[in-house]
Tab-separated table of C-alpha atoms in Angstrom:
chain	number	residue	atom	x	y	z
A	1	MET	CA	-34.745	9.513	11.925
A	2	ALA	CA	-31.289	8.540	11.564
A	3	ASP	CA	-30.362	6.240	8.532
A	4	ASP	CA	-28.667	2.822	9.575
A	5	CYS	CA	-25.222	2.096	9.187
A	6	THR	CA	-23.201	-0.905	8.959
A	7	VAL	CA	-20.001	-1.583	11.510
A	8	VAL	CA	-17.474	-4.456	11.317
A	9	ARG	CA	-17.087	-5.536	14.659
A	10	PHE	CA	-13.614	-7.703	15.313
A	11	SER	CA	-14.007	-10.282	17.964
A	12	ASN	CA	-10.870	-11.234	20.146
A	13	GLU	CA	-10.790	-14.204	18.024
A	14	SER	CA	-8.711	-13.676	14.923
A	15	HIS	CA	-10.826	-15.594	12.587
A	16	SER	CA	-14.245	-14.289	13.477
A	17	ALA	CA	-16.182	-11.078	12.848
A	18	ARG	CA	-19.592	-9.928	13.053
A	19	ILE	CA	-21.414	-7.125	11.205
A	20	GLU	CA	-23.944	-4.957	13.461
A	21	SER	CA	-26.629	-2.487	12.277
A	22	LEU	CA	-26.624	0.559	14.181
A	23	LYS	CA	-29.954	2.313	14.404
A	24	SER	CA	-31.057	5.502	15.508
A	25	ASN	CA	-31.306	5.835	19.491
A	26	ASP	CA	-31.255	7.927	22.236
A	27	ASN	CA	-27.430	8.393	21.979
A	28	GLY	CA	-27.715	9.083	18.432
A	29	ASP	CA	-26.929	13.079	18.578
A	30	LYS	CA	-24.100	12.231	21.111
A	31	MET	CA	-22.469	9.951	18.410
A	32	SER	CA	-22.920	12.489	15.782
A	33	ASP	CA	-21.446	15.289	17.802
A	34	SER	CA	-18.346	13.301	18.220
A	35	VAL	CA	-17.867	12.986	14.220
A	36	PRO	CA	-14.479	14.514	13.274
A	37	GLU	CA	-14.235	16.647	10.456
A	38	PHE	CA	-12.817	15.798	7.008
A	39	GLY	CA	-9.538	17.907	7.368
A	40	LEU	CA	-6.795	19.487	5.376
A	41	PHE	CA	-4.381	16.213	5.893
A	42	TYR	CA	-6.706	13.711	4.931
A	43	VAL	CA	-7.124	15.804	1.541
A	44	LEU	CA	-3.299	15.616	1.281
A	45	CYS	CA	-3.183	12.018	1.749
A	46	ILE	CA	-5.996	10.998	-0.546
A	47	SER	CA	-4.142	13.619	-3.235
A	48	LEU	CA	-0.716	12.046	-2.834
A	49	SER	CA	-2.459	8.457	-3.455
A	50	ILE	CA	-3.986	9.806	-6.478
A	51	VAL	CA	-0.903	11.460	-7.769
A	52	THR	CA	1.513	8.543	-7.316
A	53	TYR	CA	-1.114	6.248	-8.942
A	54	VAL	CA	-1.343	8.440	-12.046
A	55	LEU	CA	2.313	9.059	-12.489
A	56	ASP	CA	2.824	5.283	-12.287
A	57	TYR	CA	0.729	4.568	-15.232
A	58	ILE	CA	1.991	7.813	-17.219
A	59	LEU	CA	5.610	6.804	-16.811
A	60	ALA	CA	4.970	3.075	-17.620
A	61	CYS	CA	2.950	3.941	-20.810
A	62	TRP	CA	5.866	6.379	-21.738
A	63	LEU	CA	8.366	3.680	-21.553
A	64	LEU	CA	6.006	1.505	-23.573
A	65	TYR	CA	6.444	4.078	-26.402
A	66	TYR	CA	10.028	4.326	-26.159
A	67	TYR	CA	10.622	0.551	-25.977
A	68	SER	CA	8.229	-0.242	-28.855
A	69	VAL	CA	10.220	2.652	-31.160
A	70	ASN	CA	13.561	1.202	-30.246
A	71	GLY	CA	12.546	-2.348	-30.827
A	72	GLN	CA	13.350	-3.656	-27.564
A	73	GLY	CA	10.698	-6.495	-27.371
A	74	LEU	CA	11.610	-8.232	-24.035
A	75	TYR	CA	11.519	-5.019	-22.076
A	76	LEU	CA	8.342	-4.008	-24.046
A	77	ALA	CA	6.670	-7.580	-22.945
A	78	LEU	CA	7.734	-7.191	-19.394
A	79	THR	CA	6.546	-3.649	-18.899
A	80	LEU	CA	3.142	-4.199	-20.877
A	81	THR	CA	2.715	-7.504	-18.343
A	82	PHE	CA	3.165	-5.653	-15.357
A	83	ILE	CA	0.508	-2.805	-16.525
A	84	VAL	CA	-2.292	-5.048	-17.820
A	85	LEU	CA	-2.250	-8.123	-15.419
A	86	PRO	CA	-2.598	-5.816	-12.233
A	87	ALA	CA	-5.377	-3.401	-13.816
A	88	ILE	CA	-7.515	-6.592	-14.659
A	89	LEU	CA	-7.247	-7.850	-11.008
A	90	MET	CA	-7.926	-4.776	-9.417
A	91	THR	CA	-10.849	-4.077	-11.729
A	92	ALA	CA	-12.274	-7.361	-10.836
A	93	PHE	CA	-11.814	-7.056	-7.032
A	94	SER	CA	-13.488	-3.445	-7.274
A	95	MET	CA	-16.535	-4.741	-9.612
A	96	ARG	CA	-17.202	-7.497	-6.648
A	97	TRP	CA	-17.250	-4.742	-3.861
A	98	TYR	CA	-19.370	-2.450	-5.658
A	99	ILE	CA	-21.825	-5.455	-6.228
A	100	VAL	CA	-21.277	-6.313	-2.572
A	101	ASP	CA	-22.221	-2.620	-1.627
A	102	HIS	CA	-25.330	-2.589	-3.924
A	103	ASP	CA	-26.832	-5.374	-2.035
A	104	ASP	CA	-26.416	-3.631	1.368
A	105	PRO	CA	-29.471	-1.675	1.905
A	106	SER	CA	-27.809	0.564	4.618
A	107	LEU	CA	-25.366	2.115	1.720
A	108	GLY	CA	-28.322	3.153	-0.455
A	109	LYS	CA	-28.689	2.748	-4.194
A	110	PRO	CA	-26.316	4.566	-6.666
A	111	SER	CA	-28.149	6.232	-9.405
A	112	VAL	CA	-27.828	4.770	-13.188
A	113	GLY	CA	-25.720	7.797	-14.165
A	114	LYS	CA	-23.064	6.808	-11.452
A	115	TRP	CA	-23.015	3.221	-12.286
A	116	VAL	CA	-22.427	4.122	-15.714
A	117	LEU	CA	-19.358	6.160	-14.930
A	118	ARG	CA	-18.122	3.399	-12.686
A	119	ILE	CA	-18.228	1.030	-15.478
A	120	ILE	CA	-16.595	3.434	-17.819
A	121	LEU	CA	-13.564	4.319	-15.411
A	122	LEU	CA	-13.318	0.338	-14.638
A	123	LEU	CA	-13.153	-0.463	-18.356
A	124	LEU	CA	-10.434	2.106	-18.498
A	125	GLN	CA	-8.546	0.283	-15.667
A	126	LEU	CA	-8.877	3.163	-13.118
A	127	ALA	CA	-10.426	1.387	-10.099
A	128	PRO	CA	-8.341	2.873	-7.398
A	129	LEU	CA	-8.817	6.414	-8.874
A	130	LEU	CA	-12.362	6.007	-8.854
A	131	ARG	CA	-12.407	4.898	-5.472
A	132	TYR	CA	-10.154	7.853	-4.097
A	133	CYS	CA	-12.289	10.512	-5.963
A	134	ASP	CA	-15.439	9.058	-4.454
A	135	ALA	CA	-13.636	9.466	-0.954
A	136	LEU	CA	-12.766	12.855	-1.787
A	137	SER	CA	-16.276	13.460	-2.904
A	138	TYR	CA	-17.663	12.168	0.319
A	139	GLY	CA	-15.138	14.015	2.594
A	140	LEU	CA	-15.737	17.384	1.066
A	141	ARG	CA	-19.765	16.892	1.394
A	142	SER	CA	-19.310	15.906	4.844
A	143	ARG	CA	-17.209	19.118	5.307
A	144	VAL	CA	-20.142	21.008	4.018
A	145	ALA	CA	-22.459	19.147	6.056
A	146	ALA	CA	-20.622	20.252	9.200
A	147	VAL	CA	-20.270	23.755	8.342
A	148	SER	CA	-24.257	23.820	7.664
A	149	GLY	CA	-24.972	22.211	11.134
A	150	ASN	CA	-26.275	18.977	9.802
A	151	ARG	CA	-24.421	16.543	11.996
A	152	GLN	CA	-26.395	13.506	11.208
A	153	ARG	CA	-25.432	14.003	7.543
A	154	GLN	CA	-21.899	14.546	8.439
A	155	SER	CA	-21.607	11.555	10.203
A	156	LYS	CA	-23.203	9.201	7.387
A	157	LEU	CA	-20.839	10.839	4.717
A	158	TYR	CA	-17.740	10.596	6.684
A	159	ARG	CA	-18.423	6.961	7.355
A	160	ARG	CA	-18.830	6.691	3.674
A	161	MET	CA	-15.799	8.474	2.849
A	162	LEU	CA	-13.741	6.193	5.146
A	163	ASP	CA	-15.060	3.185	3.297
A	164	GLU	CA	-13.997	4.311	0.053
A	165	ASP	CA	-10.575	5.320	1.200
A	166	SER	CA	-9.859	2.064	2.844
A	167	ASN	CA	-10.904	0.195	-0.148
A	168	GLY	CA	-8.884	2.346	-2.503
A	169	ALA	CA	-5.938	1.977	0.003
A	170	LEU	CA	-6.216	-1.851	-0.349
A	171	LEU	CA	-6.725	-1.674	-4.210
A	172	ARG	CA	-3.540	0.652	-4.165
A	173	LEU	CA	-1.485	-1.948	-2.150
A	174	PHE	CA	-2.611	-4.552	-4.867
A	175	HIS	CA	-1.582	-2.433	-7.561
A	176	CYS	CA	1.727	-1.694	-5.846
A	177	PHE	CA	2.818	-5.331	-5.455
A	178	LEU	CA	1.660	-6.168	-8.752
A	179	HIS	CA	2.663	-3.246	-10.865
A	180	ALA	CA	4.946	-0.672	-8.989
A	181	ALA	CA	7.301	-3.053	-7.459
A	182	PRO	CA	7.940	-5.449	-10.392
A	183	GLN	CA	8.282	-2.120	-12.796
A	184	ALA	CA	10.830	-0.423	-10.367
A	185	LEU	CA	12.654	-3.848	-10.232
A	186	VAL	CA	12.940	-4.272	-14.043
A	187	GLN	CA	13.823	-0.701	-14.550
A	188	LEU	CA	16.711	-0.954	-11.938
A	189	MET	CA	17.852	-4.070	-13.341
A	190	ILE	CA	18.107	-2.696	-16.983
A	191	LEU	CA	19.770	0.753	-15.616
A	192	LEU	CA	22.479	-1.517	-13.706
A	193	GLN	CA	23.019	-3.754	-16.989
A	194	ASN	CA	23.391	-0.708	-19.084
A	195	ALA	CA	25.654	0.993	-16.584
A	196	SER	CA	27.979	-2.178	-16.696
A	197	GLU	CA	28.143	-2.243	-20.512
A	198	GLU	CA	29.462	1.111	-21.749
A	199	GLN	CA	28.561	0.950	-25.255
A	200	ALA	CA	25.093	-0.176	-24.621
A	201	PHE	CA	24.640	2.526	-22.362
A	202	THR	CA	26.022	5.346	-24.828
A	203	GLN	CA	23.778	4.203	-27.333
A	204	MET	CA	20.660	4.236	-25.276
A	205	SER	CA	18.545	7.373	-25.434
A	206	LEU	CA	19.134	9.718	-22.709
A	207	ASN	CA	15.224	10.304	-22.679
A	208	VAL	CA	15.010	6.461	-21.934
A	209	THR	CA	17.404	6.567	-19.245
A	210	VAL	CA	16.148	9.278	-17.292
A	211	LEU	CA	12.574	7.911	-17.580
A	212	GLN	CA	13.595	4.598	-16.368
A	213	MET	CA	15.053	6.507	-13.440
A	214	TRP	CA	12.068	8.220	-12.638
A	215	THR	CA	9.945	5.029	-13.015
A	216	ALA	CA	11.927	3.355	-10.557
A	217	ILE	CA	11.715	6.254	-8.302
A	218	CYS	CA	8.168	6.911	-8.571
A	219	GLY	CA	7.617	3.148	-7.989
A	220	VAL	CA	9.540	3.110	-4.673
A	221	VAL	CA	7.562	5.986	-3.354
A	222	SER	CA	4.208	4.229	-4.538
A	223	ILE	CA	5.159	1.380	-2.496
A	224	ALA	CA	6.178	2.935	0.461
A	225	TRP	CA	3.187	5.538	0.526
A	226	SER	CA	0.856	2.806	-0.309
A	227	LEU	CA	1.740	0.707	2.840
A	228	THR	CA	1.491	3.749	4.964
A	229	SER	CA	-1.797	4.819	3.636
A	230	TYR	CA	-3.340	1.356	3.786
A	231	HIS	CA	-2.301	1.100	7.558
A	232	ARG	CA	-3.432	4.495	8.143
A	233	SER	CA	-6.838	4.221	6.463
A	234	VAL	CA	-7.652	0.787	8.209
A	235	ARG	CA	-7.070	2.397	11.615
A	236	TYR	CA	-9.303	5.175	10.885
A	237	ALA	CA	-11.956	2.818	9.505
A	238	ARG	CA	-12.386	0.786	12.738
A	239	ASP	CA	-13.719	1.857	16.068
A	240	ASP	CA	-11.441	-0.624	17.983
A	241	LYS	CA	-8.410	1.105	17.044
A	242	GLU	CA	-6.504	4.174	17.947
A	243	LYS	CA	-5.511	6.539	15.147
A	244	VAL	CA	-2.347	7.192	13.601
A	245	LEU	CA	-1.391	10.770	13.855
A	246	TRP	CA	0.511	12.769	11.115
A	247	THR	CA	3.880	12.672	12.639
A	248	GLY	CA	3.366	8.905	13.095
A	249	THR	CA	2.323	8.770	9.324
A	250	VAL	CA	5.696	10.663	8.115
A	251	VAL	CA	7.787	8.219	10.338
A	252	ALA	CA	5.941	5.249	8.811
A	253	PHE	CA	6.286	6.596	5.291
A	254	CYS	CA	10.331	6.954	5.923
A	255	TRP	CA	10.467	3.343	7.294
A	256	HIS	CA	8.535	1.700	4.575
A	257	LEU	CA	10.572	4.211	1.920
A	258	THR	CA	14.009	2.921	3.089
A	259	SER	CA	12.823	-0.737	3.245
A	260	ALA	CA	11.478	-0.487	-0.207
A	261	VAL	CA	14.713	1.157	-1.415
A	262	SER	CA	16.807	-1.632	0.269
A	263	ARG	CA	14.973	-4.591	-0.698
A	264	LEU	CA	14.384	-3.514	-4.388
A	265	LEU	CA	18.217	-2.436	-4.797
A	266	ALA	CA	19.259	-6.012	-3.369
A	267	LEU	CA	17.136	-7.991	-5.778
A	268	ALA	CA	18.019	-5.507	-8.921
A	269	LEU	CA	21.764	-6.015	-8.146
A	270	LEU	CA	21.452	-9.677	-8.046
A	271	ALA	CA	18.978	-9.792	-11.336
A	272	SER	CA	21.412	-7.620	-13.038
A	273	LEU	CA	24.131	-10.189	-12.788
A	274	ARG	CA	22.171	-13.489	-12.482
A	275	PRO	CA	18.561	-12.908	-13.375
A	276	VAL	CA	17.836	-16.606	-13.240
A	277	TRP	CA	19.031	-16.875	-9.577
A	278	MET	CA	16.899	-13.812	-8.566
A	279	GLY	CA	13.758	-15.473	-9.807
A	280	ALA	CA	14.724	-18.573	-8.063
A	281	VAL	CA	15.193	-16.742	-4.599
A	282	CYS	CA	11.801	-14.853	-5.185
A	283	VAL	CA	9.939	-17.895	-5.883
A	284	LEU	CA	11.484	-19.872	-2.975
A	285	HIS	CA	10.750	-17.036	-0.853
A	286	TRP	CA	7.046	-17.025	-1.962
A	287	ALA	CA	6.725	-20.658	-1.272
A	288	VAL	CA	8.206	-20.465	2.230
A	289	MET	CA	6.178	-17.312	3.248
A	290	GLY	CA	2.843	-18.598	1.913
A	291	ALA	CA	3.233	-21.936	3.737
A	292	TRP	CA	4.228	-19.999	6.952
A	293	LEU	CA	1.032	-18.063	6.815
A	294	ALA	CA	-1.129	-21.006	5.648
A	295	LEU	CA	0.148	-23.124	8.604
A	296	GLY	CA	-0.918	-20.563	11.182
A	297	GLN	CA	-0.532	-16.783	10.566
A	298	ALA	CA	-3.520	-16.088	8.068
A	299	GLN	CA	-6.733	-16.645	10.104
A	300	THR	CA	-8.325	-13.411	9.520
A	301	ALA	CA	-12.058	-12.070	9.373
A	302	VAL	CA	-12.064	-11.919	5.612
A	303	CYS	CA	-11.713	-15.496	5.177
A	304	ALA	CA	-14.991	-17.449	5.597
A	305	SER	CA	-13.424	-20.889	4.309
A	306	ARG	CA	-9.897	-22.715	4.548
A	307	CYS	CA	-9.775	-22.448	0.697
A	308	GLU	CA	-10.020	-18.933	1.207
A	309	GLU	CA	-7.092	-18.724	3.918
A	310	VAL	CA	-4.876	-20.724	1.479
A	311	LEU	CA	-5.649	-18.166	-1.467
A	312	LEU	CA	-5.041	-15.274	0.911
A	313	SER	CA	-1.801	-16.861	2.277
A	314	THR	CA	-0.514	-17.292	-1.265
A	315	ALA	CA	-1.276	-13.698	-2.330
A	316	LEU	CA	0.422	-12.276	0.889
A	317	GLY	CA	3.358	-14.690	0.235
A	318	LEU	CA	3.939	-12.873	-2.984
A	319	ALA	CA	3.751	-9.531	-1.263
A	320	TYR	CA	6.081	-10.639	1.284
A	321	ILE	CA	8.832	-10.513	-1.241
A	322	LEU	CA	9.086	-6.892	-0.746
A	323	ALA	CA	7.237	-5.911	2.356
A	324	PHE	CA	5.491	-7.601	5.707
A	325	ILE	CA	1.855	-7.068	5.945
A	326	ALA	CA	0.361	-8.373	9.229
A	327	PRO	CA	-2.595	-10.771	8.114
A	328	ARG	CA	-4.364	-10.502	11.669
A	329	ASP	CA	-4.676	-8.699	14.849
A	330	GLY	CA	-2.199	-9.283	17.587
A	331	PRO	CA	1.448	-8.760	18.698
A	332	THR	CA	3.852	-8.838	15.359
A	333	ARG	CA	7.328	-8.206	16.892
A	334	TYR	CA	8.154	-11.627	16.342
A	335	SER	CA	6.679	-11.881	12.935
A	336	TYR	CA	8.826	-8.696	11.909
A	337	LEU	CA	11.835	-10.261	13.620
A	338	ALA	CA	11.546	-13.561	11.430
A	339	TYR	CA	10.921	-11.670	8.272
A	340	TYR	CA	13.698	-9.152	8.495
A	341	LEU	CA	16.058	-11.900	9.361
A	342	VAL	CA	15.021	-13.600	6.397
A	343	CYS	CA	15.346	-10.550	4.281
A	344	PHE	CA	18.817	-9.735	5.865
A	345	MET	CA	19.995	-13.224	4.634
A	346	GLU	CA	18.745	-12.911	1.425
A	347	ASN	CA	20.020	-9.381	1.023
A	348	THR	CA	23.417	-10.215	2.147
A	349	GLY	CA	23.746	-13.195	-0.310
A	350	ALA	CA	22.701	-10.800	-3.165
A	351	LEU	CA	25.380	-8.455	-1.937
A	352	VAL	CA	28.047	-11.270	-1.872
A	353	VAL	CA	27.260	-12.224	-5.505
A	354	TRP	CA	27.315	-8.788	-6.517
A	355	CYS	CA	30.634	-8.033	-4.617
A	356	VAL	CA	32.272	-11.485	-6.028
A	357	THR	CA	31.104	-11.079	-9.650
A	358	TYR	CA	31.142	-7.535	-10.762
A	359	ASN	CA	34.414	-5.961	-11.750
A	360	SER	CA	35.016	-3.132	-9.252
A	361	THR	CA	37.999	-1.804	-10.926
A	362	ALA	CA	35.956	-1.001	-14.145
A	363	TYR	CA	33.286	1.101	-12.144
A	364	PRO	CA	34.193	1.682	-8.525
A	365	SER	CA	31.585	4.181	-7.874
A	366	LEU	CA	28.748	1.821	-9.144
A	367	TYR	CA	30.353	-0.947	-7.028
A	368	TYR	CA	30.868	0.565	-3.875
A	369	GLY	CA	27.871	3.093	-4.111
A	370	ALA	CA	25.376	0.235	-4.627
A	371	VAL	CA	26.625	-1.928	-1.614
A	372	VAL	CA	26.747	1.344	0.751
A	373	LEU	CA	23.069	2.638	-0.449
A	374	GLN	CA	21.666	-0.892	0.134
A	375	VAL	CA	23.193	-1.468	3.720
A	376	SER	CA	22.579	1.791	4.863
A	377	THR	CA	18.820	2.163	3.525
A	378	PHE	CA	18.260	-1.137	5.347
A	379	LEU	CA	19.853	-0.003	8.651
A	380	LEU	CA	17.823	3.190	8.187
A	381	SER	CA	14.642	1.081	7.800
A	382	LEU	CA	15.314	-0.606	11.175
A	383	VAL	CA	15.875	2.503	12.791
A	384	PHE	CA	12.656	3.996	11.494
A	385	MET	CA	10.776	1.053	12.319
A	386	PHE	CA	12.000	1.094	15.978
A	387	MET	CA	11.203	4.962	16.267
A	388	TYR	CA	7.667	4.219	14.979
A	389	TYR	CA	6.747	1.427	17.371
A	390	ARG	CA	8.330	3.093	20.315
A	391	CYS	CA	7.372	6.409	19.907
A	392	PHE	CA	4.733	6.813	17.339
A	393	HIS	CA	2.469	3.891	17.097
A	394	PRO	CA	-0.992	4.534	18.494
A	395	SER	CA	-0.201	2.182	21.250
A	396	ALA	CA	3.226	3.389	21.822
A	397	PRO	CA	3.849	4.350	25.563
A	398	HIS	CA	5.881	7.371	25.025
A	399	ARG	CA	3.420	8.701	21.990
A	400	LYS	CA	1.972	11.242	24.195
A	401	CYS	CA	5.195	13.213	24.845
A	402	LEU	CA	5.598	13.433	21.107
A	403	ASP	CA	2.078	14.416	20.067
A	404	THR	CA	1.926	17.805	18.683
A	405	ALA	CA	-0.982	20.056	17.129
A	406	GLY	CA	-1.072	19.781	13.656
A	407	PRO	CA	-3.167	18.647	10.687
A	408	SER	CA	-4.505	15.970	12.689
A	409	SER	CA	-6.122	17.090	15.977
A	410	SER	CA	-6.674	15.170	19.196
A	411	HIS	CA	-10.173	15.694	18.227
A	412	THR	CA	-9.887	13.458	15.144
A	413	ASP	CA	-7.466	11.061	16.998
A	414	LYS	CA	-9.832	10.215	19.689
A	415	GLN	CA	-13.450	10.417	18.768
A	416	MET	CA	-13.376	8.462	15.530
A	417	ASN	CA	-16.503	6.652	14.622
A	418	ALA	CA	-16.911	3.095	12.634
A	419	THR	CA	-17.357	2.324	9.049
A	420	TYR	CA	-17.646	-0.993	7.051
A	421	SER	CA	-14.384	-1.637	5.299
A	422	LYS	CA	-13.382	-4.298	2.868
A	423	ALA	CA	-9.678	-4.001	4.251
A	424	PHE	CA	-9.123	-7.028	6.564
A	425	THR	CA	-6.815	-6.257	9.230
A	426	HIS	CA	-3.878	-3.941	10.712
A	427	SER	CA	-1.714	-4.452	13.560
């Protein structure tokens, strides 16, 4: 007899959802036959998430060491804050989800040894890493079950893999907005300030400068990949959504990468000259976006009360300083239009301050290079976004003409089964 599994069914109403229990029936064998296999591309996606997460922490801890040795207390405090605070929040979220899963009879009871391992890794502030390792484990075991011909076990393990992957992707998204993005912004600001002061720049260790550059680069890549991975994972975890092909994943990554570079560079340019102004812009942006979401955009299935909707709106408003995340199902073109229009005005204001305040004759390459890079990456992000929604989005009318055989086969994209997921939405 097949085990029960839990599926989240989203209704047409954006604020409602129901959880059904799928029991074994006459169509069970047919459903199992349609379960896709855990392929190489999924392994690459999860591995990339693990690598970027580990690199973020290694580089940040390395910077902590250099700042402490050089006696740079302010930089040390900022870097340490953006390491500890996100880790604590992610650990709390992950532990709560484990407790919820423990109370769900359809998911089974983990062993004492597994609970001990979870607690140890959570205490080490490695919540997303634990989720991704579990996803890899379930995925590989589902692959073994498929080879052995046990379709029922493959179906169960594959759903568990999707569950862990989507949960890990959501935790990684929190981590990027609370850790990677602030770290990249702080290091870019420091680099720009030191580049403007020749004496300070020459006195700074070359190792620290190179490390700051790699921290900023890794942070931007992590932000882009976390957004791409989250959107992809949520679509794969829901049976009412078409799946994103590997070509769409690549284009979406380029879109989020150029958008993150443009946004972070604009804020860093302003922060290097007027840090208080940059802080005021971010706080105002947070307040406006949070109010906009609370007044009509954030009715999602994850919120059981109005209070939870306000808290979610506050959290998303903070994320909107850097990127747009659709809080509910439905058309998002006008939301994207409004968001990018606001970002364009803020970025333009930051560039105006940079051009008026910075001494272009002293460092012309930095002066003009920063402007060209910020403008070009913003325009490229719009181009990639239009490409994605026109040709590579699962519901795009022209996607069929661009679908090619690759790591994500048509069997995988068309015959995906459901899973229970903590992730709240995807547009």
